[in-house]
Amino acid sequence: MKNIFLLLMLLSIPLCSVYSQNRTIKGRIIDKETGEALIGASVVVQGSEQIGTITNLDGDFILSIPNGKQKIVVSYLGYTTTTLDPKDYQIVELTTDALGLDEVVVVGYGSAKKRDLTGSVTSINSKKLMESPALSAAEAIQGKVPGVLVTNSSWGPGSNPSILIRGKRSIKAGNDPLYVVDGIPCSTASNMFAPSDIESIEVLKDASATAIYGSRGANGVILITTKKGKAGKISVDYSGYYGVQTKQNDLEYMNGAEFADYVREAERAAGKYKSDVPNIDEDRNLSAFTGDDYTWQSIAMAYDANGNYDPSKVRSTASNWKDLVEQTGIITDHQLSIKGGSDKVQFILNTTYFNNEGIYKQQDYTRYTIKGGFDAQVNNWLKVGAQQHFMRSIQNRGRNFQDCWRVNPLGRYYDDEGNLLQMTSGNDTQYWNPLQYLDENAIVNPLKINRFVGSYYVDIALPVKGLKYRANIGLDFHSRQDYSFTGPQANNGNINKAKNSTQQTFGYTIENLLFYDRTFGKHTFGVTLLQSVERNHREQLTDDVQGLPSDKLYWYDIASAAEITNFDSHNQIWSLASFMGRVNYNFNSKYYATVSMRYDGSSRLADGHKWVAFPAFSLAWRMNEESWLKNFDKLDNLKLRFGYGVTANTAIDPYQTKGLLGKKYYNYGSNLVMGYCSSSLADQGLTWETTGQWNLGLDFSFFRGRLSGTIDAYMQNTHDLLLDRQLPIVSGYDKVLTNIGKTKNQGIEVSLSTVNVQTKDFTWTTDLMYSTNKEEIVELYNGKVDDIGNKWFIGEALNVFYDYKKIGIWQNTPEDLEEMAKFNANGHKFAPGKIRLLDVDGDYKISADKDRMILGQGRPKHIFNMSNNFTYKGFDFNFVLYGTVGGMVQNKLRYGHQANRNNNLKYDYWTPNNPTNAYPRPDSSSNDVEYESTLHYEKTDFLRLKTVTLGYTLPKQSIQKAGLTNCRLYLTAENPLIFTNYNGIDPEGATAYSAPSVSSWMFGVNLSF
């Protein structure tokens, strides 16, 4: 109580008594090269940042400062900060900062100049983000941050890319990064903001930078800072684009004639088709040709009166279903921003609209956002501000048509009266008419999301030099409405069904921060203290029903349904309390040290184990400031960084440590009743997965910034993995979740920026990035022993593909027949046209324990990116190349599945007249191809032309009469080309029968008033 009273006494001290006997200085801040006034430049008293102002529209400033030997610090984004003695009136000329060392970078709970960073932090400013249009922050940073893998697993409207920072650490827990929006932690945020509303994105990668976020920092941290108002006249900015989307890559299916040959060959291989050539009498015995009269006539019309067969006359009415369910996509975005203010109050209002109509009909995504914010300097010791974001999105997911590959192309969509048929051929439900899914009320499945994020702060400059208090309050409300209705025509003729699922999540964060920053001669200190609490509450209700009395009801009147197939509800609450301290020190801007400690207490953990500490430190040495390098005028910056920190993965579900109950239904007499029993065993010692990370980095710049870059090498060791430990079944449980196992993760990241040409009118710059990562399992629940069932192997990556290796197709040659005989003598039934496997141990017997091997890993080993920017007078041109090497996917395309019944892709299958080594002979004697899984593994190496943009900025003198201060027109092609040997939709993860990948062609405009 005494301490609180003392603090109140300090706050009540009149500031005028502290800063008595002031004098007033005036001046103007201008660009040294152009002489133009710099609006909003900062002028502060050195060591007393609470005493300061910013320049007005003419670049002028007036500031009252204390008498004495004070210095003032003048700074402006993109210019070199200048410290000088104050005069009654002075003109200050600032030079552009070619090196960007004075650029302010957001770090956790504060900011720092780029020159003062000691951890591995990559910053992307708004200019870089806006080089080409992007739906989300995740798309905008793809290829711009070394060590960050952004993957599109789907190309449908509203799909959200996944982000992986420095590989995987956890086997079963998540590897998603933590998002911090305007200082407030959020679980997800990458799809919430339009890139035009983002001022900067900082990616914290090493543990010395992320450890201040403690139990949630193991997977990296992404800091999103949205734009704020600026002093000066009110400005209005509009940016928008409109474009179309076309298929870049899609799967190609067999037409009627190709399907007919495929079916015949499958029956021929099974000994059921006796002719080596098409025969009308044999065809009459094939069910795929005789489902109905229309299907049979599609085959019969290819034969003449003499029984001669002409495949070009086979009718393929139902082979073009892809063309009928697809369309040219549309993508459009409109963003309007109003901002301005005085030197005391700045404001911003921003609204956006985004719409994407997908390649598949009835798939679209719409997003609306509105954002308001202000910052107010109430007096010389109090500053308040707020940023509020609201987003509403509606994603109509439609149908993916993933099962329609089976459709019989010999059939038709409509009967003779023009009525839509249920099946394209006969009554086989495998041939379900794809157009049924597009019928009215067939499939209606919107996902509606409302999201509100509010960030509020109070800054108080305490009456102790360099001491400042800040309070942050963050609110995060997230509602999710997941609706689905499926009519009989999209449910294989069965009764309709519907789902109504709602989820609401509300979280708040309260932070108290104390900052102390002082410079004593050559020594600069910075201290940050944090106390915070966070609470999250999620409620969910789900109903699944079938048999609604009307297809018009959708999911609204579910109580009227004939049957409730599922009813479930959830309530989940967790909270986190934290303390953090950080000390920054630098000597003469040459030697740097940062030490931090965070202490997290979580409701997720058991009593007695709730609090965990997360220490970190980092060191940096700016070698170019040493006397022995001072005379090397070609060197601008050379900084060596080293750090270590401990972070954790907050992957334990709430209540997990208490043990869980599960519902059980049983018969009690003639009644079915429900009870509860223990479903999982509690582990009272359960704690976080913990990662310790070392990082060694080098920042460099030569020739006045013409050549600059960074190199980082890191090693991450994760222990206490969350894995299931097997238990004797007599205990009543077969497993318990516990902390066992270890992984290791190491890699190298390189970024390089060059200014290749720079003249008065022409500039050419290049940004190159490369990263490589090697992850491996060190220990599992049973020590250094492989778990083959889960495909976890000591010393290998966390996600590997373990199977037999296909080395070709058995051929009808003396050599192959001799080899086959040796295998068949051991019980196999190999024959020409079947898959040939690698016999690892050479015993002529294919066995699961001896002949399976690791074929590859899911995550690519190497990631690279190159961005080139050209400017010539008012023109700008940019293109980005992006690629990965060393990854693999399991592309589950069903080659040869039910070959006498289902259609398939056009593929190179074996026949006696086509002795290929690509794919096996179709065979109707079995529904599935023997060793079919070996056909699915494909390397995902690719090089993608990610974006190409050509823009033109109109001369200012030609647009001033229209009240414009800027007008830029541009054309952008997004994802126009890809170079790969991958056979599926897209090597980034669109496997099997996913929606086609798309290329976007856009025209846009940027206007400022």
Coordinates of C-alpha atoms in Angstrom, one line a residue, residues 449-836:
I449 CA -16.9 -15.2 -39.7
N450 CA -17.1 -12.0 -37.7
R451 CA -14.0 -10.7 -36.0
F452 CA -13.3 -7.7 -33.8
V453 CA -9.9 -6.8 -32.5
G454 CA -9.3 -3.7 -30.4
S455 CA -6.1 -2.4 -29.1
Y456 CA -6.1 0.5 -26.6
Y457 CA -3.2 2.1 -24.8
V458 CA -2.2 4.9 -22.3
D459 CA 1.4 6.3 -22.3
I460 CA 2.5 8.2 -19.2
A461 CA 5.8 10.0 -19.1
L462 CA 6.7 9.7 -15.4
P463 CA 8.6 12.6 -13.7
V464 CA 11.8 10.7 -13.7
K465 CA 14.0 11.2 -16.7
G466 CA 13.7 8.3 -19.2
L467 CA 10.9 6.5 -17.2
K468 CA 7.6 5.8 -18.9
Y469 CA 4.5 3.7 -18.1
R470 CA 2.3 2.1 -20.6
A471 CA -1.0 0.3 -20.2
N472 CA -2.3 -1.9 -23.1
I473 CA -5.8 -3.4 -23.3
G474 CA -6.6 -5.8 -26.1
L475 CA -10.0 -7.3 -27.0
D476 CA -10.5 -10.1 -29.4
F477 CA -14.0 -11.3 -30.3
H478 CA -14.4 -14.1 -32.9
S479 CA -17.7 -15.6 -34.0
R480 CA -17.9 -18.5 -36.5
Q481 CA -21.1 -19.7 -38.1
D482 CA -20.6 -22.9 -40.0
Y483 CA -23.7 -23.8 -41.9
S484 CA -24.4 -26.6 -44.4
F485 CA -27.4 -28.0 -46.3
T486 CA -27.3 -30.9 -48.7
G487 CA -30.4 -31.7 -50.7
P488 CA -31.3 -35.2 -52.0
Q489 CA -29.8 -34.4 -55.5
A490 CA -26.4 -34.0 -53.9
N491 CA -26.7 -36.8 -51.4
N492 CA -26.9 -39.8 -53.7
G493 CA -30.7 -39.6 -53.7
N494 CA -31.0 -39.9 -49.9
I495 CA -33.0 -37.5 -47.8
N496 CA -31.7 -34.0 -47.2
K497 CA -29.4 -33.2 -44.3
A498 CA -28.2 -30.0 -42.6
K499 CA -25.7 -28.8 -40.1
N500 CA -25.8 -25.7 -37.8
S501 CA -22.6 -25.1 -35.9
T502 CA -21.8 -21.8 -34.1
Q503 CA -18.7 -20.9 -32.2
Q504 CA -17.9 -17.8 -30.2
T505 CA -14.6 -16.9 -28.7
F506 CA -13.8 -13.9 -26.6
G507 CA -10.4 -13.0 -25.3
Y508 CA -8.9 -10.1 -23.5
T509 CA -5.4 -9.0 -22.7
I510 CA -4.3 -6.5 -20.0
E511 CA -0.7 -5.4 -19.9
N512 CA 1.2 -3.1 -17.7
L513 CA 4.6 -2.0 -18.9
L514 CA 7.3 0.1 -17.5
F515 CA 10.2 1.5 -19.7
Y516 CA 13.4 3.1 -18.6
D517 CA 15.7 4.4 -21.3
R518 CA 18.8 6.5 -20.6
T519 CA 22.1 7.4 -22.2
F520 CA 25.1 8.2 -20.0
G521 CA 27.9 9.3 -22.2
K522 CA 28.7 6.2 -24.4
H523 CA 26.5 3.9 -22.4
T524 CA 22.8 3.4 -23.4
F525 CA 20.5 1.4 -21.2
G526 CA 16.9 0.3 -21.8
V527 CA 14.8 -1.6 -19.3
T528 CA 11.4 -3.1 -20.0
L529 CA 9.2 -4.6 -17.3
L530 CA 5.9 -6.4 -18.1
Q531 CA 3.0 -7.7 -16.1
S532 CA 0.1 -9.1 -18.1
V533 CA -3.0 -11.3 -17.8
E534 CA -4.8 -13.0 -20.7
R535 CA -8.1 -14.9 -20.7
N536 CA -9.9 -16.8 -23.4
H537 CA -13.4 -18.2 -23.4
R538 CA -14.8 -20.3 -26.3
E539 CA -18.3 -21.7 -26.6
Q540 CA -19.5 -24.1 -29.4
L541 CA -22.8 -25.7 -30.3
T542 CA -23.2 -28.1 -33.2
D543 CA -26.4 -29.8 -34.5
D544 CA -26.5 -32.3 -37.4
V545 CA -29.9 -33.4 -38.7
Q546 CA -31.6 -35.1 -41.6
G547 CA -35.0 -35.3 -43.1
L548 CA -36.1 -31.7 -43.0
P549 CA -39.7 -31.2 -44.3
S550 CA -38.6 -28.7 -47.0
D551 CA -35.4 -28.0 -48.9
K552 CA -36.1 -24.3 -48.4
L553 CA -35.5 -24.5 -44.7
Y554 CA -31.7 -25.0 -45.0
W555 CA -30.3 -25.1 -41.5
Y556 CA -32.7 -22.7 -39.8
D557 CA -35.5 -24.8 -38.5
I558 CA -33.6 -27.9 -37.5
A559 CA -36.1 -28.8 -34.8
S560 CA -38.5 -29.8 -37.6
A561 CA -36.1 -32.5 -38.9
A562 CA -37.1 -36.2 -38.7
E563 CA -33.8 -37.2 -37.1
I564 CA -31.0 -35.6 -35.1
T565 CA -27.8 -37.4 -36.1
N566 CA -25.5 -35.4 -33.9
F567 CA -25.7 -32.9 -31.1
D568 CA -22.7 -31.5 -29.3
S569 CA -21.6 -28.5 -27.3
H570 CA -18.4 -27.3 -25.8
N571 CA -17.3 -24.7 -23.2
Q572 CA -13.6 -23.9 -22.8
I573 CA -11.8 -21.3 -20.7
W574 CA -8.1 -20.8 -20.2
S575 CA -6.0 -18.0 -18.7
L576 CA -2.4 -16.9 -18.7
A577 CA -0.5 -14.7 -16.3
S578 CA 2.9 -13.4 -17.1
F579 CA 5.8 -11.3 -15.8
M580 CA 8.7 -10.3 -18.1
G581 CA 11.8 -8.3 -17.7
R582 CA 14.3 -7.2 -20.4
V583 CA 17.5 -5.2 -20.3
N584 CA 19.1 -3.7 -23.4
Y585 CA 22.6 -2.2 -23.3
N586 CA 24.9 -0.8 -25.9
F587 CA 28.3 0.8 -25.6
N588 CA 29.1 3.6 -28.1
S589 CA 26.8 1.9 -30.7
K590 CA 29.4 -0.7 -31.0
Y591 CA 28.8 -3.5 -28.4
Y592 CA 25.2 -4.6 -27.6
A593 CA 23.7 -7.0 -25.1
T594 CA 20.1 -8.0 -24.5
V595 CA 19.0 -10.2 -21.6
S596 CA 15.3 -11.1 -20.9
M597 CA 13.3 -13.4 -18.7
R598 CA 9.6 -14.3 -18.9
Y599 CA 7.7 -16.1 -16.3
D600 CA 4.4 -17.6 -17.4
G601 CA 1.6 -19.1 -15.3
S602 CA -1.1 -21.1 -17.1
S603 CA -4.4 -22.5 -16.1
R604 CA -3.7 -25.4 -18.6
L605 CA -1.0 -26.8 -16.3
A606 CA -1.5 -28.8 -13.1
D607 CA -1.2 -27.4 -9.6
G608 CA 2.4 -27.2 -8.6
H609 CA 3.6 -27.0 -12.2
K610 CA 1.7 -23.9 -13.5
W611 CA 4.7 -21.5 -13.6
V612 CA 7.6 -21.9 -16.1
A613 CA 10.5 -19.5 -16.8
F614 CA 11.8 -18.6 -20.2
P615 CA 15.3 -17.0 -20.2
A616 CA 17.1 -15.5 -23.2
F617 CA 20.2 -13.4 -24.1
S618 CA 21.8 -12.0 -27.2
L619 CA 25.0 -10.2 -28.1
A620 CA 26.0 -8.0 -31.0
W621 CA 29.2 -6.4 -32.2
R622 CA 29.3 -3.8 -34.8
M623 CA 32.7 -4.5 -36.1
N624 CA 32.7 -1.7 -38.6
E625 CA 32.9 0.8 -35.7
E626 CA 36.3 -0.6 -34.7
S627 CA 39.3 1.5 -35.5
W628 CA 40.9 -1.2 -37.6
L629 CA 37.9 -1.2 -39.9
K630 CA 37.2 2.5 -39.8
N631 CA 39.4 3.3 -42.8
F632 CA 37.8 0.7 -45.0
D633 CA 35.5 3.1 -46.8
K634 CA 33.8 0.4 -48.8
L635 CA 32.2 -1.1 -45.7
D636 CA 29.1 0.5 -44.3
N637 CA 28.0 -2.0 -41.7
L638 CA 29.3 -5.3 -40.3
K639 CA 27.5 -6.7 -37.3
L640 CA 28.0 -10.1 -35.7
R641 CA 25.0 -11.4 -33.6
F642 CA 24.8 -14.3 -31.2
G643 CA 21.9 -15.4 -29.0
Y644 CA 20.2 -18.1 -27.1
G645 CA 16.7 -18.4 -25.7
V646 CA 14.1 -20.8 -24.4
T647 CA 10.5 -20.9 -25.6
A648 CA 7.6 -23.2 -25.5
N649 CA 4.6 -24.5 -27.4
T650 CA 1.3 -23.9 -25.7
A651 CA -0.3 -27.0 -27.1
I652 CA -1.9 -28.6 -24.0
D653 CA -5.6 -28.5 -24.2
P654 CA -7.4 -26.9 -21.2
Y655 CA -8.3 -29.5 -18.6
Q656 CA -5.9 -32.0 -20.2
T657 CA -3.9 -32.3 -16.9
K658 CA -7.1 -33.1 -15.0
G659 CA -8.1 -36.1 -17.1
L660 CA -11.2 -36.1 -19.2
L661 CA -14.6 -37.7 -19.1
G662 CA -16.3 -39.2 -22.2
K663 CA -20.0 -40.0 -23.0
K664 CA -21.0 -43.6 -23.2
Y665 CA -24.3 -45.1 -24.2
Y666 CA -25.5 -48.4 -22.9
N667 CA -28.6 -50.5 -22.5
Y668 CA -30.4 -50.3 -19.2
G669 CA -33.3 -52.7 -19.5
S670 CA -35.1 -51.8 -22.7
N671 CA -33.8 -48.2 -22.7
L672 CA -30.7 -46.7 -24.2
V673 CA -29.2 -44.4 -21.6
M674 CA -26.1 -42.3 -21.4
G675 CA -23.4 -42.1 -18.7
Y676 CA -19.9 -40.8 -18.2
C677 CA -16.7 -42.6 -17.7
S678 CA -13.0 -41.6 -17.6
S679 CA -11.7 -41.4 -21.1
S680 CA -8.1 -40.2 -20.5
L681 CA -5.7 -40.6 -17.7
A682 CA -4.4 -37.4 -16.1
D683 CA -0.7 -36.6 -16.0
Q684 CA -0.2 -34.1 -13.2
G685 CA 3.3 -33.3 -14.4
L686 CA 2.3 -32.4 -17.9
T687 CA 4.1 -29.3 -19.1
W688 CA 5.0 -27.4 -22.3
E689 CA 7.0 -28.7 -25.2
T690 CA 10.2 -26.6 -24.7
T691 CA 12.7 -25.4 -27.3
G692 CA 16.1 -24.0 -26.7
Q693 CA 17.6 -22.2 -29.7
W694 CA 21.0 -20.9 -30.6
N695 CA 21.4 -18.3 -33.3
L696 CA 24.5 -16.9 -35.0
G697 CA 24.0 -14.1 -37.4
L698 CA 25.9 -11.6 -39.6
D699 CA 24.5 -8.3 -41.0
F700 CA 26.6 -6.6 -43.6
S701 CA 26.5 -3.7 -46.1
F702 CA 29.0 -2.4 -48.6
F703 CA 29.4 0.4 -51.1
R704 CA 26.8 2.8 -49.4
G705 CA 24.2 0.1 -49.4
R706 CA 24.7 -1.1 -52.9
L707 CA 25.3 -4.6 -51.5
S708 CA 23.8 -5.6 -48.2
G709 CA 22.3 -8.7 -46.5
T710 CA 22.2 -11.0 -43.6
I711 CA 23.3 -14.6 -42.8
D712 CA 21.9 -16.6 -40.0
A713 CA 22.7 -20.1 -38.7
Y714 CA 20.6 -21.7 -36.0
M715 CA 20.0 -24.8 -34.0
Q716 CA 16.8 -25.7 -32.1
N717 CA 16.6 -28.5 -29.6
T718 CA 13.1 -29.4 -28.4
H719 CA 12.4 -31.6 -25.5
D720 CA 9.4 -32.8 -23.5
L721 CA 7.4 -33.6 -26.7
L722 CA 3.7 -34.2 -26.1
L723 CA 3.4 -37.9 -27.1
D724 CA 1.2 -40.8 -26.1
R725 CA 2.9 -43.3 -23.9
Q726 CA 1.5 -46.8 -24.2
L727 CA 0.0 -48.4 -21.1
P728 CA -0.9 -52.0 -20.2
I729 CA -4.6 -52.4 -21.2
V730 CA -5.3 -54.0 -17.8
S731 CA -4.9 -50.5 -16.3
G732 CA -8.1 -49.4 -18.0
Y733 CA -6.3 -47.1 -20.4
D734 CA -4.2 -47.9 -23.5
K735 CA -2.2 -44.7 -23.4
V736 CA -1.5 -41.4 -21.6
L737 CA -0.4 -38.1 -23.0
T738 CA 3.0 -37.2 -21.4
N739 CA 6.2 -35.3 -22.0
I740 CA 8.6 -37.7 -23.7
G741 CA 10.8 -37.4 -26.8
K742 CA 13.1 -34.9 -28.4
T743 CA 13.6 -33.3 -31.8
K744 CA 16.4 -31.2 -33.3
N745 CA 16.1 -28.6 -36.0
Q746 CA 18.9 -26.6 -37.7
G747 CA 19.4 -24.5 -40.7
I748 CA 20.9 -21.5 -42.6
E749 CA 19.2 -18.4 -43.9
V750 CA 20.7 -15.9 -46.4
S751 CA 19.2 -12.7 -47.7
L752 CA 21.0 -10.4 -50.1
S753 CA 20.0 -7.0 -51.6
T754 CA 21.8 -5.3 -54.4
V755 CA 21.4 -2.0 -56.1
N756 CA 22.5 -3.0 -59.6
V757 CA 22.0 0.3 -61.4
Q758 CA 21.1 3.7 -60.0
T759 CA 21.0 6.8 -62.2
K760 CA 18.8 9.9 -62.2
D761 CA 16.0 8.2 -64.1
F762 CA 16.7 4.5 -63.9
T763 CA 17.1 2.1 -60.9
W764 CA 17.4 -1.7 -60.8
T765 CA 17.5 -3.5 -57.5
T766 CA 17.4 -7.2 -56.7
D767 CA 16.5 -9.1 -53.5
L768 CA 17.7 -12.7 -53.1
M769 CA 16.7 -15.1 -50.3
Y770 CA 17.6 -18.6 -49.6
S771 CA 17.1 -20.9 -46.6
T772 CA 17.7 -24.6 -45.8
N773 CA 16.5 -26.5 -42.9
K774 CA 17.1 -30.0 -41.5
E775 CA 14.8 -31.4 -38.9
E776 CA 15.1 -34.7 -37.1
I777 CA 13.7 -36.8 -34.4
V778 CA 16.2 -37.4 -31.6
E779 CA 14.1 -39.5 -29.1
L780 CA 10.6 -41.0 -28.8
Y781 CA 8.6 -42.4 -26.0
N782 CA 10.7 -45.6 -26.0
G783 CA 14.0 -43.8 -26.3
K784 CA 16.1 -44.0 -29.5
V785 CA 13.8 -46.6 -31.1
D786 CA 11.9 -46.0 -34.3
D787 CA 8.1 -46.1 -34.3
I788 CA 7.4 -47.6 -37.7
G789 CA 3.6 -47.6 -37.3
N790 CA 3.5 -43.8 -37.0
K791 CA 6.4 -43.5 -39.5
W792 CA 8.6 -41.8 -36.9
F793 CA 12.3 -42.5 -37.3
I794 CA 15.3 -41.5 -35.2
G795 CA 17.5 -39.1 -37.2
E796 CA 14.9 -38.5 -39.8
A797 CA 12.5 -35.6 -40.5
L798 CA 9.2 -35.4 -38.6
N799 CA 7.0 -36.1 -41.6
V800 CA 8.5 -38.7 -43.9
F801 CA 7.0 -41.1 -46.5
Y802 CA 7.9 -44.7 -45.7
D803 CA 6.9 -47.4 -48.2
Y804 CA 8.1 -49.7 -50.9
K805 CA 9.9 -48.1 -53.8
K806 CA 8.6 -48.5 -57.3
I807 CA 11.4 -49.0 -59.8
G808 CA 9.3 -49.7 -62.9
I809 CA 6.8 -52.1 -64.5
W810 CA 7.5 -55.8 -65.0
Q811 CA 8.0 -56.3 -68.8
N812 CA 7.3 -59.3 -71.0
T813 CA 11.0 -59.9 -71.7
P814 CA 13.2 -63.0 -71.0
E815 CA 15.2 -61.0 -68.4
D816 CA 12.1 -59.9 -66.5
L817 CA 10.3 -63.2 -66.8
E818 CA 13.4 -64.9 -65.3
E819 CA 13.4 -62.4 -62.4
M820 CA 9.7 -62.7 -61.9
A821 CA 10.0 -66.5 -61.6
K822 CA 12.3 -66.1 -58.6
F823 CA 9.9 -63.8 -56.8
N824 CA 6.9 -66.0 -57.7
A825 CA 8.7 -69.0 -56.3
N826 CA 8.5 -67.2 -52.9
G827 CA 4.7 -66.7 -53.1
H828 CA 4.3 -63.6 -55.3
K829 CA 2.1 -63.4 -58.3
F830 CA 4.0 -60.9 -60.4
A831 CA 3.2 -60.7 -64.1
P832 CA 4.0 -58.4 -67.0
G833 CA 2.3 -55.1 -66.5
K834 CA 2.4 -55.1 -62.7
I835 CA 4.4 -52.8 -60.5
R836 CA 8.1 -53.8 -60.0

